[in-house]
Short mmCIF file of C-alpha atoms in Angstrom, two decimals:
data_model
loop_
_atom_site.label_atom_id
_atom_site.label_comp_id
_atom_site.label_asym_id
_atom_site.label_seq_id
_atom_site.Cartn_x
_atom_site.Cartn_y
_atom_site.Cartn_z
CA ASN W 115 -81.31 113.99 -143.24
CA ASN W 116 -84.66 115.55 -142.27
CA PHE W 117 -83.16 119.05 -142.48
CA ASN W 118 -82.28 118.71 -146.20
CA PHE W 119 -84.62 121.59 -147.26
CA LEU W 120 -82.95 124.07 -144.90
CA ALA W 121 -79.55 122.83 -146.01
CA ARG W 122 -80.46 124.08 -149.54
CA LEU W 123 -80.73 127.66 -148.32
CA LYS W 124 -77.38 128.58 -149.89
CA GLY W 125 -75.78 131.57 -148.20
CA LEU W 126 -78.52 131.91 -145.57
CA PRO W 127 -78.76 130.57 -141.99
CA GLN W 128 -80.48 127.15 -141.80
CA VAL W 129 -83.37 128.47 -139.84
CA PHE W 130 -87.06 129.39 -140.27
CA THR W 131 -89.42 131.36 -138.09
CA ALA W 132 -93.13 130.59 -137.61
CA PHE W 133 -95.87 133.03 -136.53
CA VAL W 134 -99.45 131.85 -135.99
CA ALA W 135 -102.00 134.57 -136.24
CA ASP W 136 -104.60 135.51 -133.59
CA PRO W 137 -107.95 134.96 -135.29
CA LYS W 138 -109.52 137.76 -133.26
CA VAL W 139 -107.37 140.48 -134.86
CA ASP W 140 -106.47 141.47 -138.45
CA GLU W 141 -103.16 139.66 -139.06
CA ALA W 142 -101.78 136.73 -141.08
CA THR W 143 -100.00 133.52 -140.19
CA ALA W 144 -96.48 133.52 -141.71
CA LEU W 145 -93.29 131.55 -142.22
CA SER W 146 -89.88 133.09 -142.98
CA PHE W 147 -86.95 130.98 -144.15
CA GLY W 148 -83.37 131.95 -143.60
CA ALA W 149 -83.86 134.38 -140.75
CA VAL W 150 -84.98 134.92 -137.18
CA ARG W 151 -87.82 137.42 -137.42
CA HIS W 152 -87.41 139.34 -134.17
CA GLU W 153 -90.03 141.84 -135.34
CA TRP W 154 -92.62 139.06 -134.84
CA MET W 155 -91.61 138.71 -131.21
CA ALA W 156 -92.38 140.51 -128.01
CA SER W 157 -89.65 138.89 -125.89
CA PRO W 158 -86.13 137.44 -126.35
CA VAL W 159 -85.79 133.96 -127.87
CA GLN W 160 -85.16 131.10 -125.46
CA TRP W 161 -83.74 127.96 -126.90
CA ALA W 162 -84.56 124.25 -126.35
CA PRO W 163 -82.28 121.53 -127.77
CA ILE W 164 -83.38 118.76 -130.06
CA GLN W 165 -81.99 115.34 -129.30
CA ARG W 166 -80.64 113.73 -132.52
CA ASP W 167 -82.15 110.30 -131.87
CA TRP W 168 -85.65 111.67 -131.36
CA HIS W 169 -85.66 113.74 -134.55
CA ASP W 170 -83.98 111.15 -136.79
CA VAL W 171 -86.30 108.34 -135.64
CA GLN W 172 -89.60 110.30 -135.58
CA GLY W 173 -88.98 112.90 -138.27
CA TYR W 174 -90.29 115.71 -136.01
CA TRP W 175 -88.82 118.80 -134.41
CA MET W 176 -88.91 117.39 -130.87
CA VAL W 177 -87.94 118.81 -127.48
CA GLY W 178 -88.15 117.51 -123.92
CA MET W 179 -90.83 118.30 -121.31
CA THR W 180 -90.26 117.70 -117.62
CA LYS W 181 -93.44 118.77 -115.83
CA ALA W 182 -97.17 119.15 -116.11
CA VAL W 183 -98.96 120.63 -113.14
CA VAL W 184 -102.48 122.01 -112.62
CA HIS W 185 -101.83 125.56 -111.49
CA GLY W 186 -104.96 126.58 -109.63
CA THR W 187 -105.12 128.18 -106.22
CA THR W 188 -102.93 125.33 -105.03
CA PRO W 189 -100.65 123.72 -107.70
CA VAL W 190 -101.36 120.00 -108.26
CA ALA W 191 -98.62 117.92 -109.89
CA LEU W 192 -99.88 115.32 -112.39
CA ALA W 193 -97.93 112.13 -113.17
CA VAL W 194 -97.88 112.64 -116.96
CA CYS W 195 -94.07 112.63 -117.30
CA ASP W 196 -93.11 110.00 -114.77
CA ASP W 197 -91.53 107.37 -117.03
CA ALA W 198 -88.18 107.03 -115.31
CA THR W 199 -86.73 105.09 -118.26
CA SER W 200 -86.88 108.19 -120.45
CA ILE W 201 -84.87 111.40 -119.97
CA PRO W 202 -86.37 113.92 -120.47
CA ARG W 203 -89.47 112.06 -119.53
CA CYS W 204 -91.87 113.55 -122.05
CA LYS W 205 -91.16 114.05 -125.74
CA VAL W 206 -92.87 116.95 -127.45
CA ALA W 207 -93.21 117.53 -131.20
CA VAL W 208 -93.55 121.26 -132.02
CA ASP W 209 -95.90 121.13 -135.04
CA THR W 210 -97.09 124.15 -137.04
CA GLY W 211 -99.46 121.91 -138.96
CA SER W 212 -101.53 120.82 -135.97
CA SER W 213 -104.35 122.94 -134.49
CA LEU W 214 -104.71 121.15 -131.16
CA LEU W 215 -102.52 120.25 -128.22
CA MET W 216 -102.26 116.41 -128.11
CA GLY W 217 -100.63 113.82 -125.91
CA PRO W 218 -100.80 110.18 -124.60
CA ARG W 219 -104.33 109.16 -123.73
CA GLU W 220 -103.53 108.42 -120.08
CA GLY W 221 -101.98 111.83 -119.59
CA ILE W 222 -104.67 113.75 -121.45
CA GLU W 223 -107.48 111.99 -119.49
CA LEU W 224 -105.75 112.69 -116.17
CA ILE W 225 -105.30 116.35 -116.97
CA CYS W 226 -108.88 116.73 -118.30
CA SER W 227 -110.47 115.04 -115.23
CA THR W 228 -108.44 117.20 -112.89
CA LEU W 229 -109.71 120.54 -114.21
CA ALA W 230 -113.20 119.48 -115.51
CA VAL W 231 -114.12 122.56 -117.55
CA ALA W 232 -117.87 123.02 -117.36
CA ASN W 233 -119.52 122.33 -120.73
CA ASP W 234 -121.87 125.33 -120.27
CA CYS W 235 -118.80 127.54 -119.60
CA SER W 236 -120.10 128.36 -116.10
CA ASN W 237 -116.58 128.14 -114.60
CA PHE W 238 -114.72 129.74 -117.48
CA ASP W 239 -113.80 132.93 -115.66
CA ALA W 240 -112.26 130.91 -112.80
CA LEU W 241 -110.09 128.68 -114.99
CA PRO W 242 -106.33 128.98 -114.33
CA SER W 243 -103.46 129.60 -116.73
CA LEU W 244 -101.45 126.62 -117.98
CA GLU W 245 -97.71 126.15 -117.86
CA PHE W 246 -95.37 123.63 -119.51
CA GLU W 247 -91.76 123.12 -118.44
CA ILE W 248 -89.52 122.55 -121.41
CA VAL W 249 -85.86 121.40 -121.20
CA SER W 250 -83.52 124.21 -122.18
CA ASP W 251 -80.06 122.68 -121.62
CA ASP W 252 -78.23 119.65 -120.42
CA SER W 253 -77.74 120.99 -116.88
CA GLY W 254 -81.37 120.94 -115.84
CA GLY W 255 -82.40 124.38 -117.04
CA THR W 256 -85.98 124.88 -118.20
CA ILE W 257 -88.32 127.24 -120.15
CA SER W 258 -91.81 127.84 -119.02
CA LEU W 259 -94.55 128.15 -121.66
CA VAL W 260 -97.75 129.67 -120.21
CA LEU W 261 -101.23 129.48 -121.77
CA GLU W 262 -104.32 131.36 -120.71
CA LYS W 263 -107.84 129.80 -120.70
CA GLU W 264 -108.72 131.69 -123.88
CA LEU W 265 -106.11 129.62 -125.70
CA TYR W 266 -106.81 126.09 -124.40
CA VAL W 267 -110.64 126.35 -124.29
CA GLU W 268 -112.77 126.61 -127.42
CA ARG W 269 -115.79 128.76 -126.47
CA ASN W 270 -118.86 129.38 -128.67
CA ASP W 271 -122.61 129.41 -128.36
CA ASN W 272 -122.59 125.57 -128.02
CA GLY W 273 -120.65 125.90 -124.79
CA CYS W 274 -116.99 125.17 -123.94
CA ALA W 275 -114.75 122.45 -125.25
CA VAL W 276 -111.02 121.94 -124.50
CA ARG W 277 -108.59 122.08 -127.42
CA LEU W 278 -106.80 119.09 -125.98
CA HIS W 279 -106.91 115.63 -127.52
CA PRO W 280 -105.60 112.07 -126.94
CA LEU W 281 -102.94 110.99 -129.38
CA ASP W 282 -102.94 107.19 -129.97
CA VAL W 283 -99.81 106.05 -131.82
CA PRO W 284 -98.69 102.54 -132.97
CA ALA W 285 -96.87 100.39 -130.40
CA SER W 286 -93.70 100.83 -132.45
CA VAL W 287 -93.77 104.63 -131.87
CA PRO W 288 -92.81 105.98 -128.39
CA PRO W 289 -95.48 108.06 -126.67
CA MET W 290 -95.25 111.73 -127.53
CA TRP W 291 -97.00 115.13 -127.07
CA VAL W 292 -97.77 117.55 -129.87
CA PHE W 293 -97.81 121.40 -129.42
CA GLY W 294 -99.97 122.77 -132.18
CA HIS W 295 -101.62 126.15 -132.60
CA VAL W 296 -102.90 126.10 -129.05
CA VAL W 297 -99.33 126.83 -128.00
CA LEU W 298 -97.98 128.40 -131.15
CA GLN W 299 -100.56 131.18 -131.30
CA LYS W 300 -98.98 132.67 -128.16
CA TYR W 301 -95.35 131.76 -128.92
CA ALA W 302 -93.46 132.47 -132.15
CA THR W 303 -91.01 129.74 -132.83
CA VAL W 304 -87.60 129.46 -134.55
CA TYR W 305 -86.38 126.21 -136.02
CA ASP W 306 -82.55 126.10 -136.15
CA ALA W 307 -81.22 123.09 -138.12
CA GLU W 308 -77.54 124.00 -137.80
CA HIS W 309 -77.65 124.07 -133.99
CA ARG W 310 -80.41 121.51 -133.64
CA ARG W 311 -82.67 123.61 -131.44
CA ILE W 312 -86.09 125.33 -131.32
CA GLY W 313 -86.45 128.91 -130.08
CA PHE W 314 -89.57 130.18 -128.27
CA ALA W 315 -90.61 133.83 -127.80
CA LEU W 316 -93.82 135.69 -127.08
CA ALA W 317 -95.54 136.43 -130.34
CA LYS W 318 -96.14 140.09 -131.12
CA HIS W 319 -99.80 140.22 -132.11
CA LYS W 320 -101.66 143.30 -133.25
CA ALA W 321 -103.64 145.16 -130.66
CA GLY W 322 -107.16 143.74 -130.18
CA ASP W 323 -109.56 142.23 -127.65
CA SER W 324 -108.00 138.85 -127.10
CA SER W 325 -109.73 138.19 -123.79
CA VAL W 326 -112.98 137.03 -125.39
CA ILE W 327 -113.39 134.37 -128.09
CA PRO W 328 -116.33 135.46 -130.23
CA PHE W 329 -119.34 133.22 -130.32
CA ALA W 330 -120.41 131.59 -133.53
CA ALA W 331 -123.22 133.31 -135.40
CA THR W 332 -125.37 130.14 -135.46
CA SER W 333 -125.38 126.91 -133.50
CA CYS W 334 -126.09 124.73 -136.55
CA SER W 335 -123.79 125.45 -139.52
CA ASP W 336 -120.69 124.16 -141.33
CA ASP W 337 -117.56 126.30 -141.97
CA ASP W 338 -115.37 124.50 -144.50
CA ALA W 339 -113.08 127.60 -144.78
CA GLY W 340 -112.34 127.34 -141.08
CA MET W 341 -111.52 123.58 -141.48
CA LYS W 342 -109.17 124.35 -144.31
CA ALA W 343 -107.39 126.99 -142.26
CA ASN W 344 -106.73 124.28 -139.66
CA ASN W 345 -105.32 121.90 -142.29
CA LEU W 346 -108.35 119.60 -141.95
CA PRO W 347 -110.78 118.13 -144.57
CA GLY W 348 -114.14 119.57 -145.25
CA CYS W 349 -117.04 118.96 -142.83
CA VAL W 350 -118.85 116.38 -145.03
CA GLU W 351 -115.63 114.42 -145.50
CA LEU W 352 -114.85 114.61 -141.77
CA ALA W 353 -118.24 113.18 -140.97
CA SER W 354 -118.10 110.47 -143.70
CA GLU W 355 -114.72 109.29 -142.35
CA SER W 356 -116.15 109.09 -138.79
CA LEU W 357 -113.64 111.63 -137.53
CA CYS W 358 -115.99 114.07 -135.73
CA SER W 359 -115.31 112.61 -132.30
CA GLN W 360 -111.54 112.42 -132.96
CA PHE W 361 -111.47 116.15 -133.67
CA GLU W 362 -114.37 117.09 -131.46
CA PRO W 363 -113.26 120.61 -130.41
CA VAL W 364 -112.69 121.65 -134.02
CA ALA W 365 -115.85 119.80 -135.20
CA ARG W 366 -118.00 121.56 -132.64
CA ARG W 367 -116.71 124.90 -133.88
CA PHE W 368 -116.72 124.34 -137.63
CA CYS W 369 -118.91 121.30 -138.47
CA GLN W 370 -121.93 121.46 -136.20
CA ARG W 371 -124.40 120.46 -138.97
CA SER W 372 -122.37 117.58 -140.58
CA CYS W 373 -121.17 116.10 -137.25
CA GLY W 374 -124.53 116.36 -135.48
CA PHE W 375 -123.44 118.88 -132.85
CA CYS W 376 -126.37 121.26 -133.48
CA VAL W 377 -128.03 122.19 -130.22
CA ARG W 378 -130.64 124.67 -129.02
CA LYS W 379 -129.25 127.59 -127.08
CA GLY W 380 -129.13 126.86 -123.41
CA VAL W 381 -128.76 123.08 -123.88
CA LYS W 382 -125.53 121.65 -122.42
CA VAL W 383 -123.10 119.83 -124.76
CA ALA W 384 -120.64 117.11 -123.99
CA THR W 385 -116.99 118.02 -123.55
CA ASN W 386 -113.83 116.22 -122.50
CA GLY W 387 -112.80 118.50 -119.64
CA GLY W 388 -109.65 120.64 -119.40
CA PHE W 389 -106.23 121.02 -117.94
CA SER W 390 -103.72 123.28 -116.31
CA LEU W 391 -99.95 123.00 -116.13
CA HIS W 392 -97.38 124.65 -113.89
CA ALA W 393 -93.63 124.48 -113.74
CA PRO W 394 -92.20 126.23 -110.69
CA SER W 395 -88.55 127.32 -110.44
CA SER W 396 -88.16 127.81 -114.17
CA ARG W 397 -87.71 130.69 -116.66
CA SER W 398 -91.00 131.93 -117.94
CA ILE W 399 -91.37 133.68 -121.23
CA GLU W 400 -93.51 136.62 -120.16
CA PRO W 401 -93.22 140.40 -120.66
#
């Protein structure tokens, strides 16, 4: 049973709450076992069920996703959840240990090519918000998770890179998406083993300027502390294992020297595009 740890919380609810800090303000990431920490939330909790077979086979806290849509001036639906043999059609692991948002290569490439974030950030101000439609019950109800461009685009003095990455898994593992800190920085999450569900609520961050991601002090440096905070190896190890391209958004931010991403100011850098998602006719977790 993958929930054995929570089962050992004698006399306490078999739940834990996760809060991912906003790096632009003075606060800490935190986990709390045995309680739903409503003081970390700015909205009511909305619940998404976990299907037993997904969790028991994969070992992840997994929910269903039904839609991915680019929500610009005119919404554009993308066929990233169109496998009619699977209901719900996309499987999503909610992972506090992942810094990025990841998914099947075909879906990620389709989403990135649709938005095409400019690598020099010239279209940053015009980028839309993102929305994911998550299954909330067996009768077709959904929860909408909305991300702003400041969350899904990594912006520094090298340019802009999308915090979205292809996830290649063995043929024996069904395709899946992973919601890491890109999503969890905005949404506090509750993991309820007894009722086999995950709760989402707006995170209550401290006041601060969250509209601008600060630029790096230099365009050619390594920040091993930043890598450690994202549960990744040091920059030299990342480069020696040929992982710079696999974790390009993080490497561009923290490992410019070791990964060879040093550039002169004003020189464009490569990026893998961007995405936007929209789920109409669903409940949105907003103030």
